Amino acid sequence: MQLKLKIRDTSPPIWRRVLVPSSMRLDQLHQVIQYSFGWYDAHPHQFELDGVHGVSYGAPDSEIMSDVDESTVFLGDLPWSRRGMLDYVYDFGHYWEVRIELEQVLFGETGDLPRCIGGRRMAPREDSGGPLGWAMVIEALKDPNHPNLAEYREWLLLREGEQFDAALFDKQQVNKMFDYAR
C-alpha cells in the first residue's frame, strides 16, 4: 500500500510517502509514523476513521479510550472511508494530526517494507508545541534578534554558525530508521 502521511495544519505542508504491506497492523503503522517524523513515542496516540462520528483505534493500555485495539486491525482489512483516508492523532496536548491517505494499492512490490519513497520538509520536533508552536520556532530561527534564538538553536543541536533549513528532508535517514526497526 502506498500511503501519504501529511501533518495537518502545517504551512508549507510537511509530509512523507511510504510503502507498507497490507498485512501491517495499526500498532505497527503507529511506529512507521513515529519513525517517519523522527518522534519518540512519548505521548498517547489514536487512529480515527471517518472523524468524530467514526471508529477510533488505539493501544489498549493507553489513557485515551478507543473503540478498537489497534493491534488487532490490519491495514488491508480497514474499512477505509469513501475518501480513502484515516487520521492519526499524536500528543493530545500539542495535538499533532497526521492525515493518512491511501494513494494506491500496489501489487508485486518488492524490497524491504516499510520504505519511505518521498517527503517534504523537516519534521517538527517532539514537544515543539504542535503546528503553531513549530511555526513559531521556525520564525524565531529566522530572526537574529529573537530573545529565544540561542535556546532554540541549542534545543535543535545547531552548531555555531550552522544554518537552520526547515525545507530539508532526508529520505535516507527515514529509511535508516525503518532498517534499524526491522
XYZ file of C-alpha atoms in Angstrom:
182
model
C 0.000 0.000 0.000
C 1.262 3.462 -0.832
C 0.340 5.920 1.922
C 0.837 9.652 2.178
C 1.325 10.865 5.751
C 0.642 14.610 5.948
C 0.846 16.631 9.152
C -2.278 18.745 9.162
C -2.253 22.499 9.760
C 1.347 22.944 8.620
C 2.242 25.511 6.006
C 4.152 24.770 3.890
C 2.973 21.158 4.169
C 5.099 18.527 5.910
C 4.551 15.017 4.562
C 6.018 11.574 3.895
C 5.119 8.941 1.307
C 5.644 5.375 2.456
C 5.151 1.874 1.150
C 3.820 -0.610 3.684
C 2.434 -4.140 3.440
C -1.352 -4.500 3.651
C -0.667 -7.096 6.364
C 0.697 -4.351 8.647
C -1.298 -3.779 11.836
C -2.234 -0.303 13.054
C 0.133 -0.555 16.037
C 2.931 -1.141 13.510
C 1.737 1.796 11.384
C 1.974 3.916 14.543
C 5.697 3.053 14.660
C 6.087 3.847 10.945
C 4.603 7.304 11.566
C 6.860 7.853 14.577
C 9.979 6.926 12.566
C 8.823 8.919 9.535
C 8.721 12.122 11.560
C 11.557 11.379 13.977
C 9.300 11.329 17.026
C 9.976 9.269 20.158
C 6.602 7.706 21.006
C 6.496 9.715 24.243
C 2.776 10.576 24.102
C -0.575 8.836 23.618
C -1.983 8.436 20.124
C -5.145 7.304 18.395
C -6.293 6.466 14.874
C -9.665 7.758 13.720
C -11.629 6.545 10.724
C -14.264 8.965 9.413
C -13.581 11.628 12.037
C -15.549 12.226 15.206
C -18.500 10.092 14.135
C -16.413 7.112 13.071
C -14.361 4.438 14.776
C -11.271 5.060 16.918
C -8.348 2.632 17.208
C -5.704 2.777 19.916
C -3.454 0.953 22.330
C -5.421 -0.990 24.949
C -3.214 0.266 27.793
C -3.466 3.927 26.758
C -5.075 6.656 28.842
C -7.021 7.558 25.681
C -10.151 5.432 25.317
C -10.568 3.873 21.873
C -13.273 1.726 20.313
C -10.932 -0.971 18.958
C -7.499 -2.330 19.945
C -5.159 -1.170 17.159
C -3.038 -4.334 17.393
C -5.971 -6.393 16.086
C -6.551 -4.387 12.886
C -4.670 -4.925 9.611
C -4.375 -2.103 7.085
C -5.740 -4.295 4.301
C -8.842 -5.073 6.378
C -9.657 -1.474 7.314
C -12.976 -0.188 6.080
C -11.285 2.870 4.523
C -13.684 5.757 4.250
C -15.041 6.748 0.858
C -12.161 9.210 0.604
C -9.507 6.574 1.427
C -8.293 8.464 4.495
C -7.513 7.725 8.100
C -6.422 10.220 10.763
C -3.734 9.717 13.392
C -3.619 11.999 16.414
C -0.437 12.121 18.481
C 0.275 14.064 21.673
C -3.160 15.321 22.613
C -1.610 18.270 24.463
C 0.147 19.653 21.384
C -2.240 17.870 19.004
C -0.301 16.636 16.015
C -2.799 15.315 13.492
C -1.497 13.237 10.601
C -3.829 12.595 7.669
C -3.115 9.149 6.225
C -4.198 8.910 2.634
C -4.327 5.588 0.817
C -2.921 6.679 -2.549
C -2.845 3.282 -4.193
C -2.649 -0.444 -3.648
C 0.372 -1.869 -5.424
C 0.722 -5.472 -6.478
C 4.053 -7.241 -6.757
C 6.024 -4.560 -4.879
C 9.392 -5.951 -3.876
C 12.012 -4.865 -1.396
C 12.064 -4.240 2.299
C 8.934 -2.693 3.716
C 8.161 -0.269 5.164
C 10.050 2.105 2.907
C 9.926 5.866 2.522
C 9.795 6.931 -1.127
C 9.305 10.670 -0.704
C 8.538 13.582 1.523
C 8.783 17.311 2.063
C 10.246 19.473 4.781
C 11.898 18.774 8.091
C 9.711 17.019 10.630
C 8.668 19.086 13.625
C 10.492 18.294 16.835
C 8.787 16.380 19.589
C 7.249 18.728 22.196
C 7.557 21.793 19.961
C 4.008 22.957 20.657
C 2.032 21.474 17.794
C 1.773 23.066 14.342
C 1.536 26.612 15.703
C 4.425 26.125 18.134
C 6.643 24.627 15.428
C 5.838 27.548 13.091
C 6.831 29.949 15.876
C 10.165 28.128 16.379
C 10.903 28.343 12.642
C 10.094 32.068 12.585
C 12.249 32.689 15.667
C 15.218 30.992 13.995
C 14.960 33.466 11.107
C 15.245 36.447 13.457
C 18.812 37.097 14.680
C 17.396 39.325 17.449
C 14.764 36.895 18.761
C 15.043 36.572 22.572
C 14.799 32.751 22.421
C 17.144 32.252 19.461
C 20.026 30.751 21.478
C 17.664 28.443 23.364
C 16.061 27.162 20.126
C 19.444 26.675 18.454
C 20.648 24.646 21.422
C 17.421 22.608 21.502
C 17.840 21.783 17.785
C 21.523 20.917 18.353
C 22.705 23.520 15.858
C 26.442 24.188 15.967
C 27.928 27.660 15.975
C 27.361 29.227 12.552
C 25.250 26.310 11.308
C 22.200 27.420 9.354
C 18.755 26.008 10.022
C 16.718 24.957 6.990
C 13.175 23.717 7.658
C 12.857 22.772 3.969
C 15.342 19.920 4.325
C 14.114 16.348 4.093
C 16.315 13.250 4.214
C 14.585 10.158 2.828
C 17.659 8.023 3.541
C 17.514 8.956 7.231
C 13.884 7.819 7.466
C 14.755 4.544 5.729
C 17.682 4.026 8.127
C 15.190 4.253 10.982
C 12.994 1.649 9.267
C 16.032 -0.606 8.707
C 17.019 -0.261 12.371
C 13.498 -1.245 13.483
C 13.261 -4.362 11.292
